[in-house]
Amino acid sequence: MRSRPLQAVLVMLVLSLLTACSSIPTAGPVGTIEATAEAEPDARFVNNPPPPREGAGAGEILNGFLVAGIGVSDNYSVARSYLTESMAQTWEPEEEITIYRSDYKISSTPTEGQLQLQVEVAGYIDAAGIRRNVGPGTTESMTVQMEQVQGQWRVAEIPSGIMISTADAANLLQSHELYFYSSSYQYWVPDVRWFVNRQGIATNIVTALINGPAPYLQGAVTSAFPENAALAVESVPIESGTATIDFTQDILTATDNLRRQQMEQQLRVTMTGLNTVNSVELRAGQPIPFERDPDLVLPKLDPAVPSRQIVISENELAFFEGGQLTPVNDVPSVAGFDPVDPAMSYDGKNYAFLNDERTELMATGEGQTVRTITVGSNLTAPSYDPANWIWTAGTADGRSYIRAVPPGGGANNAIEVLAPWLGNRTISEIRISRDGARALIVAQQSGQSQLLLSGVSRSEDGVPQTLSDPISLNPTGAIDTAKWVTETSVVVADTSSEDSVIATLIPFSAGADEFSPLEGLQHLSAGTGRTNVFAQMGNSIFGVVGNSWTDQGVTARDPAFAG
């Protein structure tokens, strides 16, 4: 086992109450969608921090307590030893985890027994494992009350939770996907959470799952678990690869046979994300009985998209696949509309595109005419959802709106999707996820780029209604385009016809990964996985090999996979 150098632990030995200050080295990248900090060469992770030193000053005790937050053994017993007895009983270490980006600072205050703690924050994780990242320069300050207990300084008042560096977070935390049903029950929708990687993580995952989706997904997804679902025993044992989940007896009266199968299915797809689990058993004092229900649907998990792309070649729609261009048969000419930004339905039979002024969204398909389905200003590239709704965003009176057109529909039955949180944001791209439950949005606000993820709420018959208050995926710089790569990763870029552009892959549960720069990268497309990312430069299409770009040898523009 590796341990942090003694310097990091003993740095406070020379400090007293009036001169308390401290710092701990920051470290490397962690987590889904977050800014990174460089690790110091001698940074080490420990999970056996030292207990309080007799006679230590107040500042050293507070520093020791913060360092001990990574010691999860015996319910954080070492960290609790730095607290007063009453504080140790009420302190909840995982109520909120603060991840800090750079050295924290402890300083004295004019009031005896009080210390000031200041930290630059990278993100927070709440008790449900929901992570909220914040931008560089975000700081938090708190007053900590210290108290002498039998002549020894102890922490008497501090908010529940632990503080860890980005480097320690990479070792201490584990991301995990909870899975919920799409509103149609046709797809699994991932909800990425973060948990302390320790004994009992399976229990925390199950508890979070039965408590429901993250706020941004509420109304966009469905859970099989009734509101009164609760564990009878706060433990999920795993034996020979089987996780046993014991519910209270209420679960039997609140569910029917189909619902129980859906519960089992939802638990199984979520729990088998742990290497130690390959099956689940549901109990309510005894095994929960159910029989195979013919209405049970097996949802698709991270559905793949077809390998064929739609492009514009010689001002007409064409297919691009395997380095070859082929015409799109049985569709009328679109050259007279000067098409840009084509899109294709998942079945490959319907197409949409914008005119070059981006004021008209048009649609066509096999055996169909070309028709205008919506008009506006600054329309964004169309995006098909799995139910063949076509989505775009535009601006009116200086504000953005989001519009969805039903299959076969037009301007007379287009839906303006409610998004009260939009405010003065200007949308440059909206892409609906392959499960249809989430919208990926690139927006600009006050000169800053935003990468947002919002839940799509629909009526019972599948009509889009609202986009939930989004979470931010915090791009590290300016962007104007984003595409889904998998259901838990996206690729982004700030396109330019002249400058060198770096496209960045952003997984929701790992650090960002940059591709090699490409001069004049004007457009991105993404299929299934990072090996299926493409870019346009001029009238040439490039594909990714490793982290580099390779010319595909065709003359075309605006490539787009289905969706």
Coordinates of C-alpha atoms in Angstrom, one line a residue:
M1 CA 0.0 0.0 0.0
R2 CA 1.3 3.4 -0.9
S3 CA 1.2 6.3 1.5
R4 CA 1.3 10.1 1.3
P5 CA 4.8 11.5 2.1
L6 CA 5.2 12.6 5.7
Q7 CA 5.6 16.2 4.7
A8 CA 1.9 16.4 3.7
V9 CA 0.9 15.0 7.1
L10 CA 3.3 16.9 9.3
V11 CA 3.0 20.2 7.6
M12 CA 1.0 21.6 10.5
L13 CA 3.2 20.5 13.3
V14 CA 4.7 24.0 13.7
L15 CA 1.4 25.8 13.7
S16 CA -0.7 27.0 16.6
L17 CA -4.2 28.4 16.9
L18 CA -3.1 31.9 16.0
T19 CA -1.0 30.9 13.0
A20 CA -2.9 28.0 11.6
C21 CA -2.6 27.5 7.8
S22 CA -2.2 24.5 5.6
S23 CA -2.1 23.0 2.1
I24 CA -2.2 19.6 0.5
P25 CA -1.0 18.9 -3.0
T26 CA -3.6 18.8 -5.7
A27 CA -3.6 16.1 -8.3
G28 CA -4.7 14.8 -11.6
P29 CA -8.0 14.6 -13.5
V30 CA -11.0 12.8 -12.1
G31 CA -14.5 12.1 -13.0
T32 CA -17.1 12.7 -15.7
I33 CA -17.0 16.0 -17.4
E34 CA -14.7 18.1 -15.2
A35 CA -11.7 20.3 -15.3
T36 CA -8.4 18.8 -14.5
A37 CA -5.4 19.7 -12.3
E38 CA -1.9 18.5 -12.7
A39 CA -0.6 16.0 -10.2
E40 CA 2.5 16.8 -8.2
P41 CA 5.1 14.1 -8.8
D42 CA 5.2 13.0 -5.2
A43 CA 1.4 12.9 -4.7
R44 CA 0.3 9.6 -3.0
F45 CA -3.0 8.2 -2.0
V46 CA -3.5 6.8 1.5
N47 CA -6.4 5.2 3.1
N48 CA -4.8 4.8 6.5
P49 CA -4.3 8.4 7.7
P50 CA -2.7 9.0 11.1
P51 CA -4.7 9.8 14.2
P52 CA -4.4 13.1 16.1
R53 CA -1.0 13.9 17.6
E54 CA -1.0 14.7 21.2
G55 CA -0.4 18.4 21.9
A56 CA -1.1 19.4 18.2
G57 CA -2.3 22.9 17.5
A58 CA -5.8 23.7 16.3
G59 CA -4.7 24.2 12.8
E60 CA -2.9 20.9 12.6
I61 CA -5.9 19.1 14.0
L62 CA -8.2 20.6 11.3
N63 CA -5.7 19.8 8.7
G64 CA -5.4 16.2 10.0
F65 CA -9.2 15.9 9.9
L66 CA -9.3 17.0 6.3
V67 CA -6.5 14.6 5.3
A68 CA -8.3 11.8 7.2
G69 CA -11.4 12.1 5.0
I70 CA -9.9 9.5 2.6
G71 CA -9.6 7.0 5.4
V72 CA -12.9 5.1 4.9
S73 CA -12.1 2.2 7.2
D74 CA -14.3 1.5 10.2
N75 CA -16.8 4.2 9.1
Y76 CA -14.2 6.9 8.9
S77 CA -13.0 6.2 12.5
V78 CA -9.7 8.1 12.1
A79 CA -11.5 11.3 10.9
R80 CA -14.0 11.0 13.7
S81 CA -11.1 10.9 16.2
Y82 CA -10.3 14.5 15.2
L83 CA -13.9 15.6 16.2
T84 CA -15.4 16.3 19.6
E85 CA -17.5 13.4 20.9
S86 CA -20.8 15.0 20.0
M87 CA -19.6 16.1 16.6
A88 CA -18.3 12.6 15.8
Q89 CA -21.8 11.2 16.5
T90 CA -23.6 13.6 14.1
W91 CA -21.0 14.0 11.4
E92 CA -22.1 12.3 8.1
P93 CA -19.0 11.9 5.9
E94 CA -20.7 11.1 2.7
E95 CA -23.5 13.7 3.0
E96 CA -21.5 15.9 0.6
I97 CA -18.1 15.3 -0.9
T98 CA -16.2 18.4 -1.9
I99 CA -13.5 17.9 -4.5
Y100 CA -11.0 20.6 -4.5
R101 CA -8.9 21.8 -7.4
S102 CA -5.9 23.4 -5.7
D103 CA -4.4 23.7 -2.2
Y104 CA -6.8 24.7 0.5
K105 CA -5.9 27.3 3.1
I106 CA -6.5 27.3 6.9
S107 CA -6.1 30.7 8.6
S108 CA -6.8 32.2 12.0
T109 CA -9.6 34.5 12.9
P110 CA -9.9 37.2 15.6
T111 CA -12.2 34.9 17.6
E112 CA -10.4 32.4 19.7
G113 CA -11.3 28.8 18.8
Q114 CA -12.3 29.7 15.2
L115 CA -10.5 28.9 12.0
Q116 CA -11.2 30.0 8.5
L117 CA -11.1 27.3 5.7
Q118 CA -10.9 28.4 2.1
V119 CA -10.7 26.1 -0.9
E120 CA -11.0 26.2 -4.7
V121 CA -13.7 23.8 -5.6
A122 CA -13.8 21.5 -8.7
G123 CA -17.1 19.9 -7.8
Y124 CA -19.5 18.4 -5.3
I125 CA -21.1 15.0 -4.9
D126 CA -24.2 14.7 -2.8
A127 CA -25.5 11.9 -0.6
A128 CA -27.2 10.3 -3.6
G129 CA -24.0 10.3 -5.7
I130 CA -25.1 13.1 -8.0
R131 CA -22.1 15.1 -9.1
R132 CA -22.1 18.8 -9.7
N133 CA -19.0 20.2 -11.3
V134 CA -18.2 23.9 -11.1
G135 CA -15.9 26.1 -13.2
P136 CA -12.3 27.1 -12.4
G137 CA -12.0 29.9 -9.9
T138 CA -15.0 28.8 -7.8
T139 CA -14.1 29.1 -4.1
E140 CA -15.8 28.2 -0.9
S141 CA -15.1 29.6 2.5
M142 CA -16.3 28.3 5.9
T143 CA -15.7 29.0 9.6
V144 CA -14.7 26.0 11.6
Q145 CA -15.2 26.0 15.4
M146 CA -12.5 24.3 17.4
E147 CA -12.7 23.2 21.0
Q148 CA -10.2 21.9 23.6
V149 CA -11.2 18.5 25.0
Q150 CA -9.0 17.5 28.0
G151 CA -6.3 19.8 26.8
Q152 CA -6.4 18.6 23.2
W153 CA -7.8 20.6 20.2
R154 CA -10.7 19.0 18.4
V155 CA -13.1 20.1 15.6
A156 CA -16.4 21.1 17.3
E157 CA -18.4 22.5 14.4
I158 CA -18.0 21.8 10.7
P159 CA -20.5 20.8 8.0
S160 CA -21.0 17.1 7.3
G161 CA -19.0 15.7 4.5
I162 CA -15.4 15.2 3.4
M163 CA -13.0 17.2 1.3
I164 CA -10.7 15.5 -1.2
S165 CA -8.3 16.5 -3.9
T166 CA -8.9 15.7 -7.5
A167 CA -6.0 13.1 -7.3
D168 CA -7.5 11.4 -4.2
A169 CA -10.9 11.5 -5.8
A170 CA -9.6 9.4 -8.7
N171 CA -8.7 6.7 -6.2
L172 CA -11.4 7.1 -3.7
L173 CA -14.5 7.4 -5.9
Q174 CA -16.1 5.1 -8.4
S175 CA -18.5 6.2 -11.1
H176 CA -21.5 3.9 -11.7
E177 CA -24.4 4.0 -14.1
L178 CA -27.9 3.6 -12.6
Y179 CA -30.4 2.6 -15.3
F180 CA -33.9 3.7 -15.7
Y181 CA -36.5 3.0 -18.4
S182 CA -37.2 5.5 -21.1
S183 CA -40.8 6.6 -21.1
S184 CA -41.6 4.1 -23.9
Y185 CA -39.7 1.3 -22.0
Q186 CA -37.7 0.7 -25.2
Y187 CA -34.4 1.9 -24.0
W188 CA -32.2 2.0 -20.9
V189 CA -31.3 5.5 -19.8
P190 CA -28.1 5.8 -17.8
D191 CA -27.8 8.1 -14.8
V192 CA -24.2 8.4 -13.9
R193 CA -23.5 8.6 -10.1
W194 CA -20.4 8.6 -7.9
F195 CA -19.8 6.5 -4.8
V196 CA -17.0 6.0 -2.4
N197 CA -15.2 2.9 -3.4
R198 CA -15.5 0.9 -0.2
Q199 CA -17.3 -2.0 1.4
G200 CA -21.0 -1.3 1.1
I201 CA -20.9 0.3 -2.3
A202 CA -23.5 -2.2 -3.6
T203 CA -25.9 -1.1 -0.9
N204 CA -25.4 2.6 -1.8
I205 CA -26.0 1.8 -5.5
V206 CA -29.3 -0.1 -4.8
T207 CA -30.5 2.6 -2.4
A208 CA -29.8 5.3 -4.9
L209 CA -31.6 3.3 -7.7
I210 CA -34.8 2.7 -5.7
N211 CA -34.8 6.4 -4.6
G212 CA -35.2 7.4 -8.2
P213 CA -33.4 9.4 -11.0
A214 CA -31.4 12.5 -10.7
P215 CA -33.5 15.7 -10.7
Y216 CA -32.7 16.5 -14.4
L217 CA -34.1 13.1 -15.4
Q218 CA -37.3 13.2 -13.4
G219 CA -40.2 13.2 -15.7
A220 CA -38.0 12.0 -18.6
V221 CA -37.5 8.4 -17.4
T222 CA -39.5 5.7 -15.5
S223 CA -38.5 3.5 -12.6
A224 CA -40.1 0.1 -11.9
F225 CA -39.8 0.7 -8.1
P226 CA -42.9 2.0 -6.3
E227 CA -42.5 5.1 -4.1
N228 CA -42.7 3.0 -0.9
A229 CA -39.8 0.7 -2.0
A230 CA -37.3 0.3 0.8
L231 CA -34.7 -2.2 1.9
A232 CA -35.6 -4.4 4.8
V233 CA -31.9 -4.7 5.6
E234 CA -29.4 -2.0 5.0
S235 CA -27.1 -4.4 3.3
V236 CA -26.8 -6.0 -0.1
P237 CA -24.7 -9.1 0.3
I238 CA -22.9 -10.6 -2.8
E239 CA -22.2 -14.3 -2.8
S240 CA -20.9 -16.3 -5.8
G241 CA -21.7 -13.4 -8.1
T242 CA -25.3 -13.0 -6.9
A243 CA -26.5 -9.8 -5.2
T244 CA -29.3 -10.4 -2.8
I245 CA -31.7 -7.4 -2.3
D246 CA -34.1 -7.8 0.6
F247 CA -37.1 -5.4 0.4
T248 CA -39.8 -4.7 3.0
Q249 CA -43.0 -6.7 2.7
D250 CA -44.8 -3.6 1.3
I251 CA -43.1 -4.3 -2.0
L252 CA -45.4 -7.4 -2.5
T253 CA -48.6 -5.5 -2.2
A254 CA -47.4 -2.5 -4.3
T255 CA -46.3 -4.5 -7.4
D256 CA -47.8 -7.1 -9.8
N257 CA -46.0 -9.8 -11.6
L258 CA -44.9 -7.6 -14.5
R259 CA -43.7 -4.8 -12.2
R260 CA -41.6 -7.3 -10.2
Q261 CA -39.9 -8.5 -13.4
Q262 CA -39.2 -4.9 -14.4
M263 CA -37.7 -4.3 -11.0
E264 CA -35.5 -7.4 -11.3
Q265 CA -34.5 -6.4 -14.8
Q266 CA -33.6 -2.8 -13.7
L267 CA -31.6 -4.0 -10.7
R268 CA -29.8 -6.6 -12.9
V269 CA -28.6 -4.2 -15.6
T270 CA -27.5 -1.7 -12.9
M271 CA -25.8 -4.1 -10.6
T272 CA -23.9 -6.1 -13.2
G273 CA -21.9 -2.9 -13.8
L274 CA -20.0 -4.1 -10.7
N275 CA -17.4 -6.7 -11.5
T276 CA -18.5 -8.8 -8.6
V277 CA -22.1 -9.2 -9.7
N278 CA -23.6 -11.2 -12.5
S279 CA -27.1 -11.8 -11.2
V280 CA -29.6 -10.5 -8.6
E281 CA -32.1 -12.1 -6.3
L282 CA -35.1 -10.1 -5.0
R283 CA -36.5 -11.0 -1.6
A284 CA -39.1 -9.8 0.8
G285 CA -38.3 -12.1 3.7
Q286 CA -38.3 -14.9 1.1
P287 CA -37.6 -14.9 -2.7
I288 CA -40.1 -12.7 -4.5
P289 CA -42.0 -14.9 -7.0
F290 CA -42.7 -13.9 -10.5
E291 CA -43.5 -15.6 -13.8
R292 CA -42.4 -14.6 -17.3
D293 CA -44.8 -11.9 -18.5
P294 CA -45.4 -11.7 -22.2
D295 CA -45.6 -7.9 -21.9
L296 CA -42.1 -7.6 -20.5
V297 CA -39.9 -5.6 -22.8
L298 CA -36.1 -5.9 -22.8
P299 CA -34.9 -2.4 -23.4
K300 CA -31.9 -1.6 -25.6
L301 CA -28.7 -0.7 -23.8
D302 CA -26.5 2.0 -25.5
P303 CA -28.0 1.3 -28.9
A304 CA -25.5 1.4 -31.8
V305 CA -26.2 3.6 -34.8
P306 CA -25.8 2.4 -38.4
S307 CA -22.3 2.8 -39.9
R308 CA -23.7 4.7 -42.9
Q309 CA -23.7 8.5 -42.8
I310 CA -25.7 11.1 -44.8
V311 CA -23.6 13.8 -46.4
I312 CA -23.9 16.6 -49.0
S313 CA -22.0 15.8 -52.2
E314 CA -22.3 17.9 -55.3
N315 CA -25.1 19.7 -53.6
E316 CA -27.2 16.5 -53.3
L317 CA -27.9 14.0 -50.5
A318 CA -25.5 11.0 -50.6
F319 CA -24.5 8.1 -48.3
F320 CA -20.9 7.8 -47.0
E321 CA -19.7 4.4 -45.7
G322 CA -16.4 2.6 -45.8
G323 CA -14.7 5.3 -47.7
Q324 CA -17.2 5.3 -50.5
L325 CA -20.0 7.7 -51.6
T326 CA -23.3 6.3 -53.0
P327 CA -26.4 8.2 -54.1
V328 CA -29.6 8.2 -52.1
N329 CA -32.1 6.5 -54.3
D330 CA -35.8 7.3 -54.6
V331 CA -35.6 10.9 -53.3
P332 CA -36.0 14.1 -55.3
S333 CA -33.1 16.5 -56.0
V334 CA -32.4 18.9 -53.2
A335 CA -29.7 21.0 -55.0
G336 CA -32.1 23.9 -55.6
F337 CA -32.3 24.4 -51.9
D338 CA -28.6 24.7 -51.3
P339 CA -28.7 22.1 -48.5
V340 CA -26.5 22.1 -45.4
D341 CA -26.4 20.0 -42.2
P342 CA -28.4 16.9 -43.3
A343 CA -29.8 14.5 -40.8
M344 CA -31.1 10.9 -41.1
S345 CA -33.6 8.9 -39.2
Y346 CA -32.4 5.7 -37.5
D347 CA -34.1 3.5 -40.1
G348 CA -32.2 5.4 -42.8
K349 CA -35.4 6.2 -44.8
N350 CA -36.1 9.8 -43.8
Y351 CA -33.9 12.9 -44.1
A352 CA -33.9 16.5 -43.1
F353 CA -31.7 19.4 -43.9
L354 CA -31.4 23.2 -43.7
N355 CA -31.2 25.7 -46.5
D356 CA -27.9 27.6 -46.6
E357 CA -29.4 30.7 -44.9
R358 CA -30.6 28.4 -42.0
T359 CA -34.1 29.9 -42.2
E360 CA -35.9 26.8 -43.4
L361 CA -35.9 23.2 -42.1
M362 CA -36.9 20.8 -44.8
A363 CA -37.6 17.1 -44.9
T364 CA -37.9 14.3 -47.5
G365 CA -37.5 10.6 -47.7
E366 CA -38.0 7.6 -49.9
G367 CA -40.9 8.2 -52.2
Q368 CA -41.5 11.7 -50.7
T369 CA -41.4 15.2 -52.0
V370 CA -39.2 17.9 -50.3
R371 CA -41.3 20.0 -47.9
T372 CA -40.6 22.8 -45.5
I373 CA -41.4 21.7 -42.0
T374 CA -40.5 24.8 -40.0
V375 CA -39.1 28.3 -40.6
G376 CA -37.1 30.6 -38.4
S377 CA -33.8 32.3 -37.8
N378 CA -30.5 30.8 -37.0
L379 CA -31.9 27.3 -37.1
T380 CA -29.6 24.6 -35.8
A381 CA -28.7 21.3 -37.5
P382 CA -31.7 18.9 -37.3
S383 CA -31.6 15.9 -35.0
Y384 CA -33.9 12.9 -35.2
D385 CA -35.0 11.1 -32.0
P386 CA -35.8 7.3 -32.0
A387 CA -39.5 8.1 -32.6
N388 CA -38.7 10.1 -35.8
W389 CA -39.4 13.5 -34.3
I390 CA -37.1 16.1 -35.9
W391 CA -35.6 18.6 -33.4
T392 CA -34.1 22.0 -34.1
A393 CA -33.5 25.3 -32.2
G394 CA -33.7 28.9 -33.5
T395 CA -33.9 32.5 -32.3
A396 CA -36.7 35.0 -32.2
D397 CA -36.5 38.5 -30.7
G398 CA -33.0 37.7 -29.6
R399 CA -34.0 34.6 -27.6
S400 CA -33.6 30.9 -28.4
Y401 CA -36.5 28.4 -28.7
I402 CA -36.6 24.6 -29.2
R403 CA -38.9 23.1 -31.7
A404 CA -39.8 19.4 -32.5
V405 CA -41.7 18.3 -35.6
P406 CA -43.6 15.0 -35.5
P407 CA -43.1 12.1 -38.0
G408 CA -44.6 13.2 -41.3
G409 CA -45.5 16.6 -39.8
G410 CA -44.8 20.1 -40.8
A411 CA -45.0 23.7 -39.6
N412 CA -48.7 23.4 -38.8
N413 CA -48.1 20.8 -36.1
A414 CA -44.6 21.5 -34.9
I415 CA -44.3 21.6 -31.1
E416 CA -42.4 24.4 -29.3
V417 CA -40.8 22.5 -26.4
L418 CA -40.9 24.3 -23.1
A419 CA -37.5 25.2 -21.6
P420 CA -38.1 28.0 -19.1
W421 CA -34.4 27.9 -18.0
L422 CA -33.2 29.0 -21.4
G423 CA -33.2 32.7 -20.5
N424 CA -30.8 34.7 -22.6
R425 CA -28.9 31.6 -23.8
T426 CA -28.3 31.3 -27.5
I427 CA -28.3 27.7 -28.7
S428 CA -25.8 26.6 -31.4
E429 CA -26.7 22.9 -31.3
I430 CA -29.2 20.4 -29.9
R431 CA -28.8 16.7 -30.2
I432 CA -31.3 14.1 -28.8
S433 CA -29.8 11.0 -27.3
R434 CA -30.2 7.6 -28.8
D435 CA -32.5 6.7 -26.0
G436 CA -34.7 9.7 -26.7
A437 CA -34.8 10.8 -23.0
R438 CA -32.1 13.4 -23.0
A439 CA -31.1 16.5 -25.0
L440 CA -27.5 17.6 -25.4
I441 CA -27.3 21.3 -25.9
V442 CA -24.5 23.7 -26.8
A443 CA -25.3 27.2 -25.8
Q444 CA -23.6 30.6 -25.4
Q445 CA -24.4 32.9 -22.5
S446 CA -22.6 36.2 -21.7
G447 CA -19.8 35.2 -24.0
Q448 CA -19.2 31.8 -22.4
S449 CA -19.8 28.4 -23.9
Q450 CA -22.1 25.9 -22.1
L451 CA -22.5 22.2 -22.6
L452 CA -25.8 21.2 -21.1
L453 CA -27.7 17.9 -20.5
S454 CA -31.4 18.1 -20.0
G455 CA -34.2 15.5 -19.6
V456 CA -36.9 15.2 -22.3
S457 CA -40.4 14.9 -20.8
R458 CA -43.1 13.5 -23.1
S459 CA -46.8 13.0 -22.9
E460 CA -48.3 9.5 -22.7
D461 CA -48.4 9.3 -26.5
G462 CA -44.8 10.4 -26.8
V463 CA -45.2 14.1 -27.7
P464 CA -42.2 16.1 -26.4
Q465 CA -43.4 18.6 -23.8
T466 CA -40.6 20.1 -21.7
L467 CA -36.8 20.1 -21.2
S468 CA -35.8 19.9 -17.5
D469 CA -33.4 22.2 -15.8
P470 CA -30.1 20.9 -17.2
I471 CA -26.9 19.9 -15.6
S472 CA -23.7 21.4 -16.9
L473 CA -21.0 19.2 -18.5
N474 CA -18.4 22.0 -18.1
P475 CA -16.4 22.1 -21.3
T476 CA -12.8 23.3 -20.7
G477 CA -13.0 26.0 -23.4
A478 CA -15.1 27.5 -26.1
I479 CA -17.3 25.1 -28.1
D480 CA -20.0 25.5 -30.7
T481 CA -20.8 21.9 -31.6
A482 CA -21.3 18.6 -29.8
K483 CA -22.3 15.0 -30.8
W484 CA -23.2 11.9 -28.9
V485 CA -20.5 9.2 -29.1
T486 CA -22.1 6.8 -26.7
E487 CA -25.0 7.3 -24.2
T488 CA -22.4 8.4 -21.7
S489 CA -19.9 10.3 -23.8
V490 CA -19.8 13.2 -26.3
V491 CA -17.4 14.9 -28.6
V492 CA -17.1 18.7 -28.8
A493 CA -15.2 21.3 -30.7
D494 CA -15.1 25.0 -31.5
T495 CA -15.2 24.8 -35.3
S496 CA -13.3 27.1 -37.6
S497 CA -12.6 27.2 -41.3
E498 CA -9.1 28.6 -40.8
D499 CA -7.7 27.9 -37.4
S500 CA -6.4 24.7 -35.9
V501 CA -9.1 23.0 -33.9
I502 CA -8.9 20.4 -31.2
A503 CA -11.9 18.1 -30.8
T504 CA -12.4 16.7 -27.3
L505 CA -14.0 13.5 -26.2
I506 CA -15.8 14.0 -22.9
P507 CA -16.9 10.8 -21.1
F508 CA -19.3 11.3 -18.3
S509 CA -17.2 9.1 -15.9
A510 CA -13.6 9.9 -16.9
G511 CA -11.3 12.7 -17.8
A512 CA -11.5 14.5 -21.2
D513 CA -9.5 13.1 -24.1
E514 CA -8.2 15.4 -26.9
F515 CA -7.8 14.4 -30.5
S516 CA -4.9 15.8 -32.5
P517 CA -5.5 19.3 -33.9
L518 CA -7.0 19.6 -37.4
E519 CA -6.6 22.8 -39.4
G520 CA -9.9 24.2 -40.5
L521 CA -12.2 21.6 -38.7
Q522 CA -15.7 22.9 -39.7
H523 CA -17.9 20.0 -38.8
L524 CA -18.1 16.9 -36.5
S525 CA -20.0 13.6 -36.7
A526 CA -20.0 10.6 -34.4
G527 CA -21.3 7.1 -34.6
T528 CA -20.9 4.3 -32.1
G529 CA -17.7 4.8 -30.0
R530 CA -14.6 7.0 -30.3
T531 CA -13.3 5.1 -33.3
N532 CA -16.3 6.4 -35.3
V533 CA -15.7 10.1 -35.0
F534 CA -15.4 12.1 -38.2
A535 CA -14.6 15.7 -39.1
Q536 CA -14.9 17.9 -42.2
M537 CA -12.2 20.2 -43.5
G538 CA -13.1 22.1 -46.6
N539 CA -14.8 19.5 -48.8
S540 CA -12.8 16.6 -47.3
I541 CA -13.9 14.1 -44.6
F542 CA -11.4 12.8 -42.1
G543 CA -11.8 9.8 -39.8
V544 CA -10.1 9.2 -36.4
V545 CA -7.3 6.6 -36.2
G546 CA -6.0 6.6 -32.7
N547 CA -6.0 10.3 -31.8
S548 CA -5.1 11.4 -35.3
W549 CA -7.1 12.3 -38.4
T550 CA -7.0 10.4 -41.7
D551 CA -8.4 11.7 -45.0
Q552 CA -11.1 9.4 -46.3
G553 CA -10.5 10.4 -49.9
V554 CA -14.0 11.6 -50.8
T555 CA -15.4 15.0 -51.7
A556 CA -18.3 15.8 -49.5
R557 CA -19.4 17.9 -46.5
D558 CA -21.6 18.0 -43.4
P559 CA -21.4 14.2 -42.5
A560 CA -24.0 13.0 -40.0
F561 CA -24.8 9.6 -38.6
A562 CA -28.4 8.7 -37.9
G563 CA -30.0 10.7 -35.1

